[in-house]
Coordinates of C-alpha atoms and ligand atoms in Angstrom, one line a residue:
X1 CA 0.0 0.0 0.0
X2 CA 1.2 3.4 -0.7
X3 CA 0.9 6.7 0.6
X4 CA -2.8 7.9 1.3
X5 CA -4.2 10.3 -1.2
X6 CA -7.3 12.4 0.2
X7 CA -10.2 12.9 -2.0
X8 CA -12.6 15.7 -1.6
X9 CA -15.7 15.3 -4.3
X10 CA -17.7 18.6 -5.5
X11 CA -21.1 17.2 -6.4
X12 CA -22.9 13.5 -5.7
X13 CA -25.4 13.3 -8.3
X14 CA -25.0 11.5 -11.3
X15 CA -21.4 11.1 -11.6
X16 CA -20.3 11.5 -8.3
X17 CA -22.2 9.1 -7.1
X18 CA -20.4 6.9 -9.6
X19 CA -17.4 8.2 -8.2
X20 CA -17.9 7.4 -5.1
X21 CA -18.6 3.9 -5.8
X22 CA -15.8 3.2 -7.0
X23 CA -13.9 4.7 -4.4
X24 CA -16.0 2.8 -2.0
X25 CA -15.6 -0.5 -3.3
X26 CA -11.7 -1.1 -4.8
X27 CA -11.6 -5.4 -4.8
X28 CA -10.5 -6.4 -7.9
X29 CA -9.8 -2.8 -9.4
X30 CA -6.0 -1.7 -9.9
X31 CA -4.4 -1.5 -6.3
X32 CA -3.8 2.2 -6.5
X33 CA -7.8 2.8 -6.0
X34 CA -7.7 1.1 -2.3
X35 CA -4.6 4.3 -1.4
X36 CA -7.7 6.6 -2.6
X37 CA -9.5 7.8 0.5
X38 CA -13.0 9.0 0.2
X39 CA -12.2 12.7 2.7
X40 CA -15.3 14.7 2.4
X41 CA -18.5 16.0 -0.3
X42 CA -20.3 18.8 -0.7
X43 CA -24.1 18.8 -1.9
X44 CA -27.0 20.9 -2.2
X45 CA -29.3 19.0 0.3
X46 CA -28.0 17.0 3.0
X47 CA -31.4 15.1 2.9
X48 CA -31.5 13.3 -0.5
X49 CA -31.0 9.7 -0.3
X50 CA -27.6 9.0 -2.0
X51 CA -26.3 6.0 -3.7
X52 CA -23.3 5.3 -1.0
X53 CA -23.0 5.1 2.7
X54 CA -21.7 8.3 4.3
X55 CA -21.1 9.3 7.5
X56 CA -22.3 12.7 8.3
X57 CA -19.5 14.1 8.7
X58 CA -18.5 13.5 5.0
X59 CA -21.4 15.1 3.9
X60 CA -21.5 19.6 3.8
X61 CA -23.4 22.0 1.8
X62 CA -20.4 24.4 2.1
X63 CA -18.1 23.4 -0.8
X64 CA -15.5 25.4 -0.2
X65 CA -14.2 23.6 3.8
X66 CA -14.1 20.3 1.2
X67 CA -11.7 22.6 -1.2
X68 CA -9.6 23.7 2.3
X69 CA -9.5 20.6 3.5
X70 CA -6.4 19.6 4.3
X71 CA -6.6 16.0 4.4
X72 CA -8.1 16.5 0.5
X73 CA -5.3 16.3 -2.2
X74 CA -7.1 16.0 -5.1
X75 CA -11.0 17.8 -5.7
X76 CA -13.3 16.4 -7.9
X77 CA -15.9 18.7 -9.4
X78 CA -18.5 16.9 -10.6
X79 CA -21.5 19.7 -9.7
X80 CA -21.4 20.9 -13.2
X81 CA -22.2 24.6 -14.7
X82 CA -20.0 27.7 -14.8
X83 CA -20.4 29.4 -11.0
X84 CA -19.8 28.3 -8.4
X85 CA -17.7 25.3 -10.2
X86 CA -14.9 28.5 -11.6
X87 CA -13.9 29.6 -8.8
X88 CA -14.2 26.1 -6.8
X89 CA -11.7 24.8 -9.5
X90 CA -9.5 28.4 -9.0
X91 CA -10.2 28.0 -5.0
X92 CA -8.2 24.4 -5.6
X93 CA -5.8 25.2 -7.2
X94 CA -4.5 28.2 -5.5
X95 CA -4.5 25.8 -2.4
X96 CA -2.0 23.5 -4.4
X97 CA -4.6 20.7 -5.0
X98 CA -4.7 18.8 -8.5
X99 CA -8.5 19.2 -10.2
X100 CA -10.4 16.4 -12.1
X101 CA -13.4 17.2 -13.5
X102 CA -16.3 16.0 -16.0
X103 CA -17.5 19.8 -16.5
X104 CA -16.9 20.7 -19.7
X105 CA -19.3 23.4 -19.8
X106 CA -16.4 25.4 -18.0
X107 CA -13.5 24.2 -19.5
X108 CA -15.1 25.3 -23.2
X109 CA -15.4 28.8 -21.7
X110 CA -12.5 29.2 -19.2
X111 CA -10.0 26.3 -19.8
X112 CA -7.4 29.0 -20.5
X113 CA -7.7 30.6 -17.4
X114 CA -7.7 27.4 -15.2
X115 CA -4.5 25.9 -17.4
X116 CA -2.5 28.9 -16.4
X117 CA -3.5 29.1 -12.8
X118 CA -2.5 25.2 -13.3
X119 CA 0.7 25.9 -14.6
X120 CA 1.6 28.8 -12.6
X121 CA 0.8 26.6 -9.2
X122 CA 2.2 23.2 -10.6
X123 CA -0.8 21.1 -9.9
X124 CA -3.0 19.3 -12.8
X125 CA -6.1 20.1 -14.0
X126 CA -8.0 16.5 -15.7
X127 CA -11.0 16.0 -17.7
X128 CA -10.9 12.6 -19.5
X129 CA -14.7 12.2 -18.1
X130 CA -15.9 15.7 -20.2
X131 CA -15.8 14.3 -23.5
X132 CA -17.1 11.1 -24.5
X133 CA -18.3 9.9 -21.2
X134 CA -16.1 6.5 -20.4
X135 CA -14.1 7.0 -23.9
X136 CA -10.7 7.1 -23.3
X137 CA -9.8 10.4 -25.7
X138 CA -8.4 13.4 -23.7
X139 CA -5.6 11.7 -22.8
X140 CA -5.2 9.1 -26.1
X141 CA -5.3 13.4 -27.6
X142 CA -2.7 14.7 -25.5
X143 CA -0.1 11.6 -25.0
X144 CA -0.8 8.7 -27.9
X145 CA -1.4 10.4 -30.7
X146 CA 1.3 13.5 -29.7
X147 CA 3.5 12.2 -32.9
X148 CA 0.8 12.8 -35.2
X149 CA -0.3 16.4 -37.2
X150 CA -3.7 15.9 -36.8
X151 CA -6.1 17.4 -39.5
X152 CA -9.5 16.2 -38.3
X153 CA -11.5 15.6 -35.5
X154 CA -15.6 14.4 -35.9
X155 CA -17.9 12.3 -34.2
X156 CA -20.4 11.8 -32.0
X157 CA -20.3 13.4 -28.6
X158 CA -23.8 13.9 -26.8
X159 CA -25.5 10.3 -25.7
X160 CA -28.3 12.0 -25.2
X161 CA -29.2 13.1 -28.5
X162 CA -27.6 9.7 -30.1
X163 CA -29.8 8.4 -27.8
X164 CA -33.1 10.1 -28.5
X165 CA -32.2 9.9 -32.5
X166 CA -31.0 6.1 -32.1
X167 CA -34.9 5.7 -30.4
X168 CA -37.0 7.8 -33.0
X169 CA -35.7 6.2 -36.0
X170 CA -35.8 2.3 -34.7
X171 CA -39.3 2.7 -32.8
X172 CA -40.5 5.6 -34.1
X173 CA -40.8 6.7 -30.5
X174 CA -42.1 10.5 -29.5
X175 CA -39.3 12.9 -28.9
X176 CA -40.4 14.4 -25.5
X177 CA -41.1 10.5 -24.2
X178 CA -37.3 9.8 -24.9
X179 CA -35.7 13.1 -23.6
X180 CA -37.4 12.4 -20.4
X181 CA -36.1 8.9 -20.6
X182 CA -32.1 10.0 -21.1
X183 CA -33.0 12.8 -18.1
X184 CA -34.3 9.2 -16.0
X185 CA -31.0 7.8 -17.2
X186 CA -29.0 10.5 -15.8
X187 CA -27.7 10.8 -19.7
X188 CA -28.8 14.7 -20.0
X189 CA -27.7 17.4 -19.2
X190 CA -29.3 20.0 -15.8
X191 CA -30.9 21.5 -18.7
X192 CA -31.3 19.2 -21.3
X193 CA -31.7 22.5 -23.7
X194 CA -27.7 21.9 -23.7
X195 CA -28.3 18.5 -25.1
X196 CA -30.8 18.9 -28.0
X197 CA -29.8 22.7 -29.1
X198 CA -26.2 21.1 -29.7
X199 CA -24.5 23.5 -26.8
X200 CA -23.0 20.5 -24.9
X201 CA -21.5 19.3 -28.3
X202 CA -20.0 22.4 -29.1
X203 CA -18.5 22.4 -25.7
X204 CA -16.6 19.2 -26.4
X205 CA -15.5 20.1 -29.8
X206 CA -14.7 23.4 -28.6
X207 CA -12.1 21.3 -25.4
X208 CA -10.9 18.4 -28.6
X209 CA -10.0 21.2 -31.1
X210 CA -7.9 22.8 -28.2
X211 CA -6.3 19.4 -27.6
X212 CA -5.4 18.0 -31.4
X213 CA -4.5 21.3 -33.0
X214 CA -2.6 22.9 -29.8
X215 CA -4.2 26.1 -29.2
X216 CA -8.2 27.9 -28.5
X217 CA -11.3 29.0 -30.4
X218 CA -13.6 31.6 -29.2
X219 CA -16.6 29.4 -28.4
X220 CA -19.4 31.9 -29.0
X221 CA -18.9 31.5 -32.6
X222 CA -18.8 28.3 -33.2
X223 CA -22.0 27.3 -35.8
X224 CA -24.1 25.3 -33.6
X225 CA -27.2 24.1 -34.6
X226 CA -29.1 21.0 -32.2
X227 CA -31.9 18.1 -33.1
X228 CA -34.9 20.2 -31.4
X229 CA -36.0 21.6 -35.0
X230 CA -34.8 18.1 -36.9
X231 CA -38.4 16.8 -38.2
X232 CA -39.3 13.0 -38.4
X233 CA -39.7 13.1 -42.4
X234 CA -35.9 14.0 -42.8
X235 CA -34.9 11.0 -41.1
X236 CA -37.6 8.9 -42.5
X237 CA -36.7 10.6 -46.3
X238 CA -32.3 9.7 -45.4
X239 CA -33.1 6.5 -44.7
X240 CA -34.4 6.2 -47.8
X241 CA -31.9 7.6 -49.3
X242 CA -29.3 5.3 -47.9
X243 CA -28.2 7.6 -44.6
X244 CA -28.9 7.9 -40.8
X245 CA -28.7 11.3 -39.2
X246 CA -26.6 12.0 -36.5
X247 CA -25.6 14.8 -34.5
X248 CA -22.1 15.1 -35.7
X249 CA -19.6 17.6 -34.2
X250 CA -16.6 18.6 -36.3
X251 CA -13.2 20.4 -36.3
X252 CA -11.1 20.5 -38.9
X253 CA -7.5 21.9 -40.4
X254 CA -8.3 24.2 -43.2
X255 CA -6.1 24.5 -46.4
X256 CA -3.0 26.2 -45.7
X257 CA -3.7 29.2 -47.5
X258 CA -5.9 29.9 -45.4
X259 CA -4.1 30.1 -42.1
X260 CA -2.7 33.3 -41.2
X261 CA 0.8 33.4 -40.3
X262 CA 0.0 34.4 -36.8
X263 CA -3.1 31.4 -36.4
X264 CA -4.1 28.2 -37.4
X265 CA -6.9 28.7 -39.3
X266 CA -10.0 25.6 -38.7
X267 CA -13.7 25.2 -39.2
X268 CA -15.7 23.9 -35.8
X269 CA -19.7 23.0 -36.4
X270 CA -22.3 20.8 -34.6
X271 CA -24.7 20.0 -36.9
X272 CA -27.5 17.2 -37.9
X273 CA -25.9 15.6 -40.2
X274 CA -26.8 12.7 -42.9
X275 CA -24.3 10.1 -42.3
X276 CA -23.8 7.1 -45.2
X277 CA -25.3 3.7 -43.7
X278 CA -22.1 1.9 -44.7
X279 CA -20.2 5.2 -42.8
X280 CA -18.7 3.5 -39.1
X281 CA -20.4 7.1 -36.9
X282 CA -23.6 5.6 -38.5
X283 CA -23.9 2.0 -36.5
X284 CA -22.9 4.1 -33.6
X285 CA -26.4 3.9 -31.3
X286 CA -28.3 4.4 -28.4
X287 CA -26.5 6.3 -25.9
X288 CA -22.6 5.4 -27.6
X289 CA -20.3 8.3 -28.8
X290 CA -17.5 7.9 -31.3
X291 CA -14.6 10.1 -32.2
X292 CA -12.7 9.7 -35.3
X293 CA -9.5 11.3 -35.1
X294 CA -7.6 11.8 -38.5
X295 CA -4.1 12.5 -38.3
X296 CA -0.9 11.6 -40.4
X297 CA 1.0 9.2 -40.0
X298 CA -1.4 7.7 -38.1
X299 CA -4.7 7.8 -40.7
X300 CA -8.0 7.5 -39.5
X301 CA -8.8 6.0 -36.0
X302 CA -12.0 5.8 -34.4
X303 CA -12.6 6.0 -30.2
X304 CA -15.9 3.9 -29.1
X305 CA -18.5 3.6 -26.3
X306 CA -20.5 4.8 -23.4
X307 CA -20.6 8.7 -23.9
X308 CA -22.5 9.7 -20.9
X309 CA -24.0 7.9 -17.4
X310 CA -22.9 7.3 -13.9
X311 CA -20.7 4.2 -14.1
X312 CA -18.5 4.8 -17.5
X313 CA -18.3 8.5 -16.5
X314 CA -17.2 7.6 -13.0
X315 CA -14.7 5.4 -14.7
X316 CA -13.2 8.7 -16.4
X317 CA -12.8 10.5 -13.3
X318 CA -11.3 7.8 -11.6
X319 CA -8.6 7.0 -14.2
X320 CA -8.0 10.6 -13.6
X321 CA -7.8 10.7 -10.1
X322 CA -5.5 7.9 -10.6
X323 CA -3.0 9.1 -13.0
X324 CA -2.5 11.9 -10.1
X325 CA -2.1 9.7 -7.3
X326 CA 0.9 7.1 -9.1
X327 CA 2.7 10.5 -10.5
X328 CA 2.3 11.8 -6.5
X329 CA 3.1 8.5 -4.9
X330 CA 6.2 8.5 -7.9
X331 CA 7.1 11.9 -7.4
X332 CA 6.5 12.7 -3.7
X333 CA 4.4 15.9 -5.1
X334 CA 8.0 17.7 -6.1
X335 CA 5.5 20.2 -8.1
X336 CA 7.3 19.4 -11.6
X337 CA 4.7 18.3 -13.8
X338 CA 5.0 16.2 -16.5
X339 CA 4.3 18.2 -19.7
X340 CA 2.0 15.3 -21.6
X341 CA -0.5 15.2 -18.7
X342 CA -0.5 18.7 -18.0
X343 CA -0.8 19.8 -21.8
X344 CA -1.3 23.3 -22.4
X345 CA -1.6 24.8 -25.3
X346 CA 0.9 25.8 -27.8
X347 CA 0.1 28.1 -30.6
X348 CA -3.1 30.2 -31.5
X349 CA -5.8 29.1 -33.9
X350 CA -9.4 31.0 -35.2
X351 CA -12.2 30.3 -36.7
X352 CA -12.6 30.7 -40.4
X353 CA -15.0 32.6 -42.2
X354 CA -17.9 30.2 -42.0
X355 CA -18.3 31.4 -45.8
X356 CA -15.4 29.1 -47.0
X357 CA -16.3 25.6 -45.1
X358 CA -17.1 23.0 -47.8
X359 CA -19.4 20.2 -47.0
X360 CA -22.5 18.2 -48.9
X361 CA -25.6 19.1 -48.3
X362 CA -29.0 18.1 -47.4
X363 CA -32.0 20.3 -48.3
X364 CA -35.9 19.9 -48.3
X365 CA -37.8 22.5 -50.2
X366 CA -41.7 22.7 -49.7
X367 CA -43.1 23.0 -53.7
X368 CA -45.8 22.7 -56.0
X369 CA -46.6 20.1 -57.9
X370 CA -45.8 21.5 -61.0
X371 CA -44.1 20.8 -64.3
X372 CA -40.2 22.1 -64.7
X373 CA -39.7 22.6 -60.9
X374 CA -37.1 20.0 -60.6
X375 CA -35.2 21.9 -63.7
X376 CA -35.4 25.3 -62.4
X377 CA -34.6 24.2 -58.7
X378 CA -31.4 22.3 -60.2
X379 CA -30.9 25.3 -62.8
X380 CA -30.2 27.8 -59.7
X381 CA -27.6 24.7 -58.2
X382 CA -26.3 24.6 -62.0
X383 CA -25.9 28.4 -62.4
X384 CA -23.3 28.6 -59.7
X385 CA -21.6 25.3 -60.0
X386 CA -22.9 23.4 -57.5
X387 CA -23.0 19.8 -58.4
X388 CA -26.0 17.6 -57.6
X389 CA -25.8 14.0 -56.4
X390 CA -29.5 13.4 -56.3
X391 CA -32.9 14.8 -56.4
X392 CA -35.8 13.3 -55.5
X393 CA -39.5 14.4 -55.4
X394 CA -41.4 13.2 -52.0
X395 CA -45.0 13.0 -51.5
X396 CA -46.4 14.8 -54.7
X397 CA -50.5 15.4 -54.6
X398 CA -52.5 18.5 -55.4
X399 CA -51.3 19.7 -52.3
X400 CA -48.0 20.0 -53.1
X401 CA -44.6 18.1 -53.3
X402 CA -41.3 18.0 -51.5
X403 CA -38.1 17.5 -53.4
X404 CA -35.0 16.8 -51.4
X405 CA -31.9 17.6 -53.1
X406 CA -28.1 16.2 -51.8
X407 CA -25.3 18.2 -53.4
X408 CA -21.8 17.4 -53.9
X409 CA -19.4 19.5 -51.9
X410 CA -20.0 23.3 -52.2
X411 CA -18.7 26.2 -50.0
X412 CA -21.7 27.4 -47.6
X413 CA -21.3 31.0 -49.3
X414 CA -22.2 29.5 -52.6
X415 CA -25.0 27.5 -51.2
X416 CA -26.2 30.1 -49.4
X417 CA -27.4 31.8 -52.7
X418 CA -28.5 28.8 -54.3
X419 CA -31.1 28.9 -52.1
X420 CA -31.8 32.3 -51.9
X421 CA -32.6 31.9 -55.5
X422 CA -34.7 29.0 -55.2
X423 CA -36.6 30.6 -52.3
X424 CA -37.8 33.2 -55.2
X425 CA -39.1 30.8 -57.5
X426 CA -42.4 31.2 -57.7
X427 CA -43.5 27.3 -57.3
X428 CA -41.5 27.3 -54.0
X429 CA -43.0 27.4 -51.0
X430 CA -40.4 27.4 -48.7
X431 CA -37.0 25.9 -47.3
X432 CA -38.5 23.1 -45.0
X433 CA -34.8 21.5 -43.6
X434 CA -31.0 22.2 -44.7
X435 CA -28.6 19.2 -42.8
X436 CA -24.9 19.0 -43.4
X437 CA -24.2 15.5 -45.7
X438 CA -21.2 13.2 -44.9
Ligands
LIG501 P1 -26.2 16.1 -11.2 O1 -27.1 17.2 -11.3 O2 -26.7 14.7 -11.2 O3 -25.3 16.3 -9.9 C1 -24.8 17.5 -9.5 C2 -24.4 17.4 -8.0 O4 -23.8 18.6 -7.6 C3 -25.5 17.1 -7.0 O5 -25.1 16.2 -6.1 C4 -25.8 18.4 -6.4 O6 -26.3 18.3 -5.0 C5 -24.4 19.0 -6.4 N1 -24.5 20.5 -6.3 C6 -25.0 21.3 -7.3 N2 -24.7 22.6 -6.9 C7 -24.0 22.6 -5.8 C8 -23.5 23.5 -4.9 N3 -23.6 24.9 -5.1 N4 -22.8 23.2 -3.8 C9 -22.7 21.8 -3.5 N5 -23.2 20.9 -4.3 C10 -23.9 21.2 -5.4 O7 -25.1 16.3 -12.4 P2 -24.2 15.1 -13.1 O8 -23.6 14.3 -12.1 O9 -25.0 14.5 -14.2 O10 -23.1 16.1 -13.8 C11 -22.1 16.6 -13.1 C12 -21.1 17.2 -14.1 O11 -20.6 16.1 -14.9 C13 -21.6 18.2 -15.1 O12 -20.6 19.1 -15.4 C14 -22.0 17.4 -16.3 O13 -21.9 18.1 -17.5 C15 -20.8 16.4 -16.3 N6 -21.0 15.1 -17.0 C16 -22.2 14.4 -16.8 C17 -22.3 13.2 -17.4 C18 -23.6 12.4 -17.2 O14 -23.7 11.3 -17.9 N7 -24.4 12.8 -16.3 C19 -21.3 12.6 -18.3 C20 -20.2 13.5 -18.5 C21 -20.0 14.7 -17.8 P3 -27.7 17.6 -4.7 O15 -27.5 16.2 -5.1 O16 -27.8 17.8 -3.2 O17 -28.7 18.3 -5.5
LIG502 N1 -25.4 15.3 -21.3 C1 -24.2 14.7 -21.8 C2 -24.5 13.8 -22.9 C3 -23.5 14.0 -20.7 O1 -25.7 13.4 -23.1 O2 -23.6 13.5 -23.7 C4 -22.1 13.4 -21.1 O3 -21.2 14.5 -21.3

């Protein structure tokens, strides 16, 4: 047995509760877990029945004596949101006390901040459980793949939208029925507008970009767009069409010429997105994330599993916590930290015009059911160059039609007024759903 390493846990809800579970109970798991002592946690209500034994002791509703602590070494913030958990995480590390935590809502917005505060007081900050649940991919991004220029980074990173999509399509089951099932779960977020308008998404891209291409976006303008306006037909109309649709989250290298000389220039989106049905994101189901990371030498390779709930988040936070503990047992706590784990960032990167991202695209245009509209909608694609890969009418009566039309890969600027011109013909009625198109 090695030296005792005090734990002080910020939050016992979903994951903390996981957390402590596994603190609770270390037969069987790696030795290091059983030199992990359990030292106090902070909550909102001292009343709620909780998943572990505690004494009450353990138990305040003043987070800040677990933070001060002495006996604490390492504080795990699992309460989630920006305040108090910002200055709880600052409060640590000014005391000299590593920081795991799963909230990636305030890493997105002030990782910068608490990685120099990190730096400057030698102590880590960790946060394997804030994307992809139990993936392994913080850490794969900041030590395995280190030899690697990586030029893409996509996937799937909210379980609960997978989740609610992943139910829809294979039961045809009603939206709100399956949100409140994922909230049941534990899968979704405090608000679970986070989830479905694609904000907890674009928090994890925002934290993976940092990671793979060395340096911060501003957050705010990342194009985020969630599933809460995605309508049944779409799905049901891709499917047809040979694709699923996911909620995919992308960053990616742009060409060179368009990288300043000061930034790296890259293209971040969360979008509903048609994926192929042969594609690997599209068998990804139910409440599974994947990331594929694509990088040379290494290629293409693709992270799996469990992107959100108690036990395979907990299992984040404690590999975490654990990586701490062997380099403190190691180490003694000399306050030189090894530059992999610690990772901060290394150069400055921005946004690109959203103008200039080219992708395929899926659009649904409300018609009538008239001779020639096909031709004149694929006239204005024609007109400015944009290639078609398909167009299909859907539904046709005296009512009306829909026509869904899947382009080949077009800058957005271009698209855009493709479709401001077919939103003037007169035979169109209007632009019923525009998804991005693996
Ligand atoms: P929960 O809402 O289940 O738990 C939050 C916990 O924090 C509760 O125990 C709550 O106390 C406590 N708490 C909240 N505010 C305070 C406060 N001011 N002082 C003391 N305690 C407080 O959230 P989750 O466990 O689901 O999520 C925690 C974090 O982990 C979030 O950042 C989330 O984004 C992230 N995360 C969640 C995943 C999941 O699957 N749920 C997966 C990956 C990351 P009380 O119980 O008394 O109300
Ligand atoms: N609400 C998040 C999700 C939790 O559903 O993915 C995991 O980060």
């Amino acid at each position: 047995m090695g030296a005792r390493i005090g734990v002080g846990l910020l939050g016992l809800g979903t994951v903390g509760g996981g957390v402590a579970s596994i603190l609770l109970s270390p037969q069987e798991r790696h030795p290091l877990v059983a030199d992990l002592e359990l030292i106090r946690v902070a909550v909102r209500d001292l009343q709620r029945p909780r998943p572990v034994d505690l004494s009450p002791e353990q138990l305040t509703t003043d987070p800040q004596t677990v933070v001060e602590d002495p006996r604490v070494d390492v504080v795990v913030e699992v309460i989630g949101g920006i305040e108090p958990a910002r200055s709880l995480i600052l409060a640590a590390i000014k005391a000299g006390k590593s920081v795991v935590t799963a909230n990636k809502a305030v890493i997105a917005r002030h990782g910068g901040e608490i990685a120099q505060a990190a730096a400057a007081a030698g102590v880590y900050v960790l946060i394997e459980a804030a994307v992809g649940g139990g993936i392994p991919i913080i850490e794969p991004l900041k030590q395995s793949l280190g030899g690697n220029r990586i030029n893409r980074v996509s996937g799937i990173i909210n379980g609960t939208t997978n989740y609610i999509l992943t139910r829809m399509a294979d039961e045809g089951a009603a939206y709100e029925d399956v949100l409140a099932e994922a909230q049941r779960l534990g899968y979704a977020e405090a608000d679970p507008a986070a989830d479905v308008d694609g904000l907890d998404a674009a928090d994890k891209i925002a934290i993976l970009s940092t990671l793979a291409f060395g340096g911060g976006v501003d957050r705010q303008s990342i194009p985020t767009e969630g599933i809460s306006r995605l309508q049944g037909e779409d799905v049901d109309y891709a499917r047809q069409l040979g694709y699923g649709v996911k909620l995919l989250a992308v960053a990616e290298r742009m060409a060179t010429s368009e990288a300043s000389a000061e930034a790296l220039a890259l293209s971040l989106r969360v979008q509903p997105t048609l994926v192929p049905s042969h594609h690997p994101l599209a068998g990804v189901q139910g409440v599974n994330n994947a990331i594929l990371v694509e990088g040379d030498p290494i290629g293409q390779v693709m992270f799996y599993g469990p992107g959100a709930g108690a036990g395979p988040t907990a299992s984040a936070v404690v590999a975490d916590i654990l990586n701490i503990a062997g380099i403190r047992q190691a180490s003694g706590g000399d306050g030189r930290l090894d530059p992999l784990l610690a990772a901060g960032s290394w150069r400055s990167c921005s946004l690109v015009d959203p103008g200039n991202v080219r992708q395929r695209h899926y659009v649904r245009f409300n018609t009538q059911d008239a001779p020639g509209v096909i031709g004149r909608i694929g006239g204005c694609f024609g007109d400015r160059d944009i290639s078609i890969q398909s167009i299909v009418q859907f539904n046709a009566s005296s009512a009306g039609a829909e026509i869904v039309v899947i382009t080949h890969e077009v800058d957005q600027r271009r698209m855009d007024e493709a479709l401001a011109a077919i939103r003037a013909l007169p035979e169109v009625s209007g632009l019923a759903a525009h998804l991005g198109c693996l």
